[in-house]
Short mmCIF file of C-alpha atoms in Angstrom, two decimals:
data_model
loop_
_atom_site.label_atom_id
_atom_site.label_comp_id
_atom_site.label_asym_id
_atom_site.label_seq_id
_atom_site.Cartn_x
_atom_site.Cartn_y
_atom_site.Cartn_z
CA MET A 20 84.32 27.34 22.40
CA SER A 21 82.89 24.72 20.13
CA TYR A 22 81.29 22.99 23.13
CA LYS A 23 78.72 25.87 23.18
CA PHE A 24 77.34 25.10 19.78
CA PHE A 25 75.81 22.09 18.09
CA GLN A 26 73.64 21.53 15.09
CA ASN A 27 71.63 18.56 13.98
CA ARG A 28 70.71 19.46 10.42
CA ASP A 29 69.38 15.88 9.92
CA CYS A 30 66.67 16.42 12.51
CA GLU A 31 63.25 16.38 10.89
CA TYR A 32 62.40 19.60 12.85
CA PHE A 33 65.50 21.62 12.01
CA PRO A 34 65.23 24.44 12.62
CA CYS A 35 62.44 24.06 15.10
CA HIS A 36 61.80 27.74 15.54
CA ALA A 37 61.28 30.41 12.89
CA GLY A 38 62.96 33.78 12.89
CA MET A 39 66.62 32.88 13.00
CA ASP A 40 69.32 32.16 10.34
CA SER A 41 69.66 28.39 10.27
CA ALA A 42 73.45 28.74 10.03
CA ASP A 43 73.47 30.16 13.57
CA PHE A 44 70.75 27.95 15.04
CA ASN A 45 72.06 26.10 18.11
CA CYS A 46 70.52 22.71 18.86
CA LEU A 47 72.56 22.14 22.02
CA PHE A 48 69.65 22.87 24.30
CA CYS A 49 67.03 21.26 22.13
CA TYR A 50 64.93 20.74 25.23
CA CYS A 51 65.36 23.98 27.09
CA PRO A 52 66.49 23.50 30.64
CA LEU A 53 64.89 26.85 31.54
CA TYR A 54 61.40 25.52 30.78
CA ALA A 55 61.19 24.14 34.31
CA LEU A 56 61.45 27.64 35.72
CA GLY A 57 58.02 28.57 34.33
CA GLU A 58 57.48 32.33 34.20
CA ARG A 59 60.97 32.96 35.57
CA CYS A 60 62.70 31.36 32.60
CA GLY A 61 63.43 34.76 30.83
CA GLY A 62 62.29 33.59 27.42
CA ASN A 63 59.66 34.73 25.01
CA PHE A 64 56.79 32.40 25.84
CA THR A 65 53.04 32.41 26.10
CA TYR A 66 50.48 30.06 27.70
CA SER A 67 47.88 28.25 25.68
CA PRO A 68 44.22 28.51 26.68
CA GLN A 69 44.73 25.11 28.43
CA GLY A 70 47.55 26.53 30.48
CA VAL A 71 50.45 24.81 28.70
CA LYS A 72 53.63 26.86 28.32
CA ASP A 73 54.31 27.57 24.64
CA CYS A 74 57.94 28.38 23.76
CA SER A 75 57.55 28.24 19.98
CA ASN A 76 58.43 31.92 19.69
CA CYS A 77 61.53 31.79 21.95
CA LEU A 78 65.00 31.60 20.58
CA VAL A 79 66.89 31.97 23.92
CA PRO A 80 68.30 28.41 24.08
CA HIS A 81 69.11 28.45 20.38
CA ARG A 82 71.46 31.42 20.40
CA VAL A 83 75.07 30.46 21.19
CA GLU A 84 75.61 33.74 23.15
CA ASN A 85 73.07 32.56 25.80
CA TYR A 86 75.05 29.36 26.64
CA ASP A 87 76.68 30.88 29.71
CA LYS A 88 73.43 32.50 30.87
CA ILE A 89 71.63 29.20 30.73
CA CYS A 90 74.39 27.30 32.52
CA ALA A 91 74.47 29.97 35.24
CA ARG A 92 70.88 29.02 36.07
CA PHE A 93 71.54 25.31 36.56
CA ALA A 94 71.71 25.69 40.36
CA GLU A 95 68.36 27.44 40.37
CA ILE A 96 66.88 24.59 38.27
CA ALA A 97 68.36 22.00 40.53
CA ALA A 98 67.03 23.77 43.67
CA LEU A 99 63.53 23.81 42.11
CA CYS A 100 63.80 20.06 41.39
CA ARG A 101 64.82 19.32 44.98
CA LYS A 102 61.97 21.44 46.26
CA ASN A 103 59.49 19.56 44.03
CA ASP A 104 60.87 16.15 45.11
CA GLY A 105 60.44 16.99 48.83
#
């Protein structure tokens, strides 16, 4: 199961979100693939006054137990990309 967890403790931003024990902080999805889903991502996000999605309070992609849930949504993300390309 080691493929579900990765840490980059040398990253200048590690850990990039507060509120989680750094020993358990998963960097595998450093750039969250669910971001593209907008409001349907399922994470703890807000929008800035300028309308930019702010995920700084979200730990969904940084918890190893969410690996399978994120991967299960790849088809949905791909469909959204195809829709936006067409």
